[in-house]
PDB file of C-alpha atoms in Angstrom:
ATOM      1  CA  UNK A  43       6.242  10.318   2.306  1.00 63.00           C
ATOM      2  CA  UNK A  44       3.205   8.284   1.279  1.00 67.00           C
ATOM      3  CA  UNK A  45       0.378   7.360   4.293  1.00 71.00           C
ATOM      4  CA  UNK A  46      -2.026   4.423   3.480  1.00 72.00           C
ATOM      5  CA  UNK A  47      -4.549   4.055   6.380  1.00 71.00           C
ATOM      6  CA  UNK A  48      -7.830   2.552   7.344  1.00 73.00           C
ATOM      7  CA  UNK A  49      -9.593   4.034  10.036  1.00 70.00           C
ATOM      8  CA  UNK A  50     -13.359   3.177  10.661  1.00 72.00           C
ATOM      9  CA  UNK A  51     -13.501   1.689   7.420  1.00 71.00           C
ATOM     10  CA  UNK A  52     -12.258   4.134   5.292  1.00 72.00           C
ATOM     11  CA  UNK A  53      -9.388   4.236   3.236  1.00 75.00           C
ATOM     12  CA  UNK A  54      -7.296   7.171   2.975  1.00 75.00           C
ATOM     13  CA  UNK A  55      -4.218   8.434   1.314  1.00 73.00           C
ATOM     14  CA  UNK A  56      -1.912  11.526   1.446  1.00 70.00           C
ATOM     15  CA  UNK A  57       1.043  12.609  -0.115  1.00 65.00           C
ATOM     16  CA  UNK A  58       2.036  15.573   2.521  1.00 63.00           C
ATOM     17  CA  UNK A  59       1.862  17.008  -0.814  1.00 59.00           C
ATOM     18  CA  UNK A  60      -1.954  18.710  -0.420  1.00 58.00           C
ATOM     19  CA  UNK A  61      -3.198  15.741  -2.296  1.00 56.00           C
ATOM     20  CA  UNK A  62      -5.547  13.608  -0.487  1.00 65.00           C
ATOM     21  CA  UNK A  63      -7.913  10.915  -0.890  1.00 68.00           C
ATOM     22  CA  UNK A  64     -10.372   8.459   0.829  1.00 69.00           C
ATOM     23  CA  UNK A  65     -12.629   6.090   0.493  1.00 67.00           C
ATOM     24  CA  UNK A  66     -15.588   5.999   2.734  1.00 62.00           C
ATOM     25  CA  UNK A  67     -17.594   3.451   4.526  1.00 59.00           C
ATOM     26  CA  UNK A  68     -16.584   0.080   2.796  1.00 67.00           C
ATOM     27  CA  UNK A  69     -13.866  -0.961   3.442  1.00 70.00           C
ATOM     28  CA  UNK A  70     -13.848  -3.854   6.075  1.00 72.00           C
ATOM     29  CA  UNK A  71     -10.537  -5.009   7.602  1.00 72.00           C
ATOM     30  CA  UNK A  72     -11.189  -5.383  10.913  1.00 69.00           C
ATOM     31  CA  UNK A  73     -13.190  -9.078  10.728  1.00 73.00           C
ATOM     32  CA  UNK A  74     -10.049 -10.981  11.647  1.00 73.00           C
ATOM     33  CA  UNK A  75      -9.691 -12.226   7.887  1.00 76.00           C
ATOM     34  CA  UNK A  76      -6.678 -11.736   5.950  1.00 78.00           C
ATOM     35  CA  UNK A  77      -6.879  -9.370   3.552  1.00 80.00           C
ATOM     36  CA  UNK A  78      -4.793  -8.005   0.070  1.00 84.00           C
ATOM     37  CA  UNK A  79      -3.582  -4.548   0.036  1.00 84.00           C
ATOM     38  CA  UNK A  80      -2.282  -3.238  -2.899  1.00 87.00           C
ATOM     39  CA  UNK A  81      -1.096   0.445  -3.813  1.00 86.00           C
ATOM     40  CA  UNK A  82      -0.409   0.602  -7.312  1.00 88.00           C
ATOM     41  CA  UNK A  83       2.343   4.337  -8.419  1.00 84.00           C
ATOM     42  CA  UNK A  84       2.361   4.749 -12.100  1.00 85.00           C
ATOM     43  CA  UNK A  85       3.528   8.111 -12.387  1.00 82.00           C
ATOM     44  CA  UNK A  86       1.116  10.787 -11.075  1.00 81.00           C
ATOM     45  CA  UNK A  87      -1.576   7.894 -10.801  1.00 84.00           C
ATOM     46  CA  UNK A  88      -2.564   5.773  -7.658  1.00 83.00           C
ATOM     47  CA  UNK A  89      -4.263   3.098  -6.574  1.00 87.00           C
ATOM     48  CA  UNK A  90      -6.086   1.380  -3.731  1.00 86.00           C
ATOM     49  CA  UNK A  91      -6.533  -1.963  -4.071  1.00 88.00           C
ATOM     50  CA  UNK A  92      -8.176  -3.984  -1.583  1.00 86.00           C
ATOM     51  CA  UNK A  93      -8.452  -8.103  -2.136  1.00 87.00           C
ATOM     52  CA  UNK A  94      -8.963  -7.968  -5.303  1.00 89.00           C
ATOM     53  CA  UNK A  95     -11.090  -5.048  -6.447  1.00 88.00           C
ATOM     54  CA  UNK A  96      -9.887  -1.001  -7.510  1.00 87.00           C
ATOM     55  CA  UNK A  97     -11.421   1.163  -4.147  1.00 83.00           C
ATOM     56  CA  UNK A  98     -10.007   4.442  -4.965  1.00 82.00           C
ATOM     57  CA  UNK A  99      -7.623   5.870  -7.862  1.00 83.00           C
ATOM     58  CA  UNK A 100      -5.897   9.664  -7.090  1.00 80.00           C
ATOM     59  CA  UNK A 101      -3.559  12.084  -8.618  1.00 80.00           C
ATOM     60  CA  UNK A 102       0.144  12.890  -7.109  1.00 74.00           C
ATOM     61  CA  UNK A 103       1.190  16.438  -7.460  1.00 73.00           C
ATOM     62  CA  UNK A 104       4.116  15.248  -8.091  1.00 72.00           C
ATOM     63  CA  UNK A 105       6.418  12.222  -8.081  1.00 68.00           C
ATOM     64  CA  UNK A 106       7.219  10.678  -4.739  1.00 64.00           C
ATOM     65  CA  UNK A 107      10.657   9.285  -3.336  1.00 64.00           C
ATOM     66  CA  UNK A 108      10.240   6.329  -2.112  1.00 63.00           C
ATOM     67  CA  UNK A 109      13.850   6.010  -0.687  1.00 63.00           C
ATOM     68  CA  UNK A 110      12.706   5.363   2.890  1.00 63.00           C
ATOM     69  CA  UNK A 111       9.500   2.667   3.930  1.00 65.00           C
ATOM     70  CA  UNK A 112       8.147   2.156   7.026  1.00 66.00           C
ATOM     71  CA  UNK A 113       5.548   0.109   7.759  1.00 69.00           C
ATOM     72  CA  UNK A 114       2.789  -0.118  10.695  1.00 67.00           C
ATOM     73  CA  UNK A 115       4.026   3.288  11.585  1.00 64.00           C
ATOM     74  CA  UNK A 116       3.749   6.405  11.053  1.00 57.00           C
ATOM     75  CA  UNK A 117       6.500   8.827  11.907  1.00 55.00           C
ATOM     76  CA  UNK A 118       6.351  12.767  13.010  1.00 57.00           C
ATOM     77  CA  UNK A 119       8.463  14.617  14.334  1.00 58.00           C
ATOM     78  CA  UNK A 120      10.303  11.840  16.428  1.00 57.00           C
ATOM     79  CA  UNK A 121       7.484  10.153  17.534  1.00 57.00           C
ATOM     80  CA  UNK A 122       5.262   7.058  16.390  1.00 56.00           C
ATOM     81  CA  UNK A 123       2.188   7.860  16.017  1.00 59.00           C
ATOM     82  CA  UNK A 124      -1.604   5.856  13.973  1.00 59.00           C
ATOM     83  CA  UNK A 125       0.612   2.009  14.016  1.00 62.00           C
ATOM     84  CA  UNK A 126      -1.022  -0.216  12.434  1.00 65.00           C
ATOM     85  CA  UNK A 127      -2.749  -2.505  15.052  1.00 65.00           C
ATOM     86  CA  UNK A 128      -2.668  -6.249  13.026  1.00 68.00           C
ATOM     87  CA  UNK A 129       0.201  -8.140  11.398  1.00 73.00           C
ATOM     88  CA  UNK A 130       1.700  -8.066   8.019  1.00 74.00           C
ATOM     89  CA  UNK A 131       2.409 -11.013   6.431  1.00 75.00           C
ATOM     90  CA  UNK A 132       3.512 -10.748   3.095  1.00 77.00           C
ATOM     91  CA  UNK A 133       4.799  -6.904   1.134  1.00 80.00           C
ATOM     92  CA  UNK A 134       6.858  -6.522  -1.815  1.00 83.00           C
ATOM     93  CA  UNK A 135       7.462  -3.232  -3.588  1.00 82.00           C
ATOM     94  CA  UNK A 136       7.951  -3.710  -7.462  1.00 85.00           C
ATOM     95  CA  UNK A 137       9.935  -1.965  -9.927  1.00 84.00           C
ATOM     96  CA  UNK A 138       6.723  -2.106 -12.408  1.00 89.00           C
ATOM     97  CA  UNK A 139       3.108  -0.853 -12.228  1.00 91.00           C
ATOM     98  CA  UNK A 140       1.167  -3.940 -11.727  1.00 92.00           C
ATOM     99  CA  UNK A 141      -2.446  -3.823 -13.440  1.00 93.00           C
ATOM    100  CA  UNK A 142      -5.691  -5.539 -11.609  1.00 93.00           C
ATOM    101  CA  UNK A 143      -5.189  -9.105 -13.405  1.00 94.00           C
ATOM    102  CA  UNK A 144      -1.571  -9.678 -11.717  1.00 92.00           C
ATOM    103  CA  UNK A 145      -3.152  -8.091  -8.541  1.00 92.00           C
ATOM    104  CA  UNK A 146      -5.387 -10.782  -8.464  1.00 92.00           C
ATOM    105  CA  UNK A 147      -2.620 -13.220  -9.392  1.00 90.00           C
ATOM    106  CA  UNK A 148      -0.352 -12.156  -6.551  1.00 87.00           C
ATOM    107  CA  UNK A 149      -3.446 -12.996  -4.727  1.00 86.00           C
ATOM    108  CA  UNK A 150      -5.301 -15.757  -5.485  1.00 84.00           C
ATOM    109  CA  UNK A 151      -1.710 -17.788  -5.973  1.00 80.00           C
ATOM    110  CA  UNK A 152       0.566 -16.264  -3.275  1.00 67.00           C
ATOM    111  CA  UNK A 153       3.584 -16.530  -5.797  1.00 51.00           C
ATOM    112  CA  UNK A 154       5.893 -13.770  -6.903  1.00 47.00           C
ATOM    113  CA  UNK A 155       4.987 -13.854 -10.805  1.00 46.00           C
ATOM    114  CA  UNK A 156       7.007 -10.181 -11.102  1.00 46.00           C
ATOM    115  CA  UNK A 157      10.701  -9.801 -10.688  1.00 52.00           C
ATOM    116  CA  UNK A 158      11.834  -8.648  -7.122  1.00 52.00           C
ATOM    117  CA  UNK A 159      13.485  -5.664  -6.288  1.00 51.00           C
ATOM    118  CA  UNK A 160      17.036  -6.003  -6.921  1.00 57.00           C
ATOM    119  CA  UNK A 161      19.389  -5.823  -3.242  1.00 57.00           C
ATOM    120  CA  UNK A 162      16.761  -7.097  -0.850  1.00 52.00           C
ATOM    121  CA  UNK A 163      18.018  -6.620   2.585  1.00 54.00           C
ATOM    122  CA  UNK A 164      17.571  -9.007   4.415  1.00 51.00           C
ATOM    123  CA  UNK A 165      19.744 -10.783   1.592  1.00 50.00           C
ATOM    124  CA  UNK A 166      17.423 -13.688   1.821  1.00 51.00           C
ATOM    125  CA  UNK A 167      14.851 -12.160   0.523  1.00 50.00           C
ATOM    126  CA  UNK A 168      12.172 -13.184   3.081  1.00 49.00           C
TER     127      UNK A 168
END
C-alpha cells in the first residue's frame, strides 16, 4: 500500500515497507485553489509533482502491487483515518511512467494525451 498525504504543508510518502520520504514546508495546497498532483512510479523510483514541479523523489524497496486503489482515505484495521478534506476532480492511472513534459501538458490542457487503462469501471471511463 502506498500512502501519500499533505498535512501542514508537508508532503509525505510511505509504503509500509520501511520507505518514508518527506518534502517539508513548501507544499501549499490550503489556498482554496485548484492544484495538480502527480505521482510517477518507474520501477523502484517514485517521484511526486505538484503543479508541474518536482517536489520529491524516493526509492521503493520493492515493486508495489496496485490492485486495490483508495482515493482520499486510508483504511487501517477496518477503521478509516487520514481522510482527504478536499475534493478530487480528475483522477487517472496510466500504464506508463509519465515524464515531466507529459505531466505539464496534462495539467495545462486537462486532456488525456496517453492511453487510458483498459477495462475501466465505470465503463464510461468517467
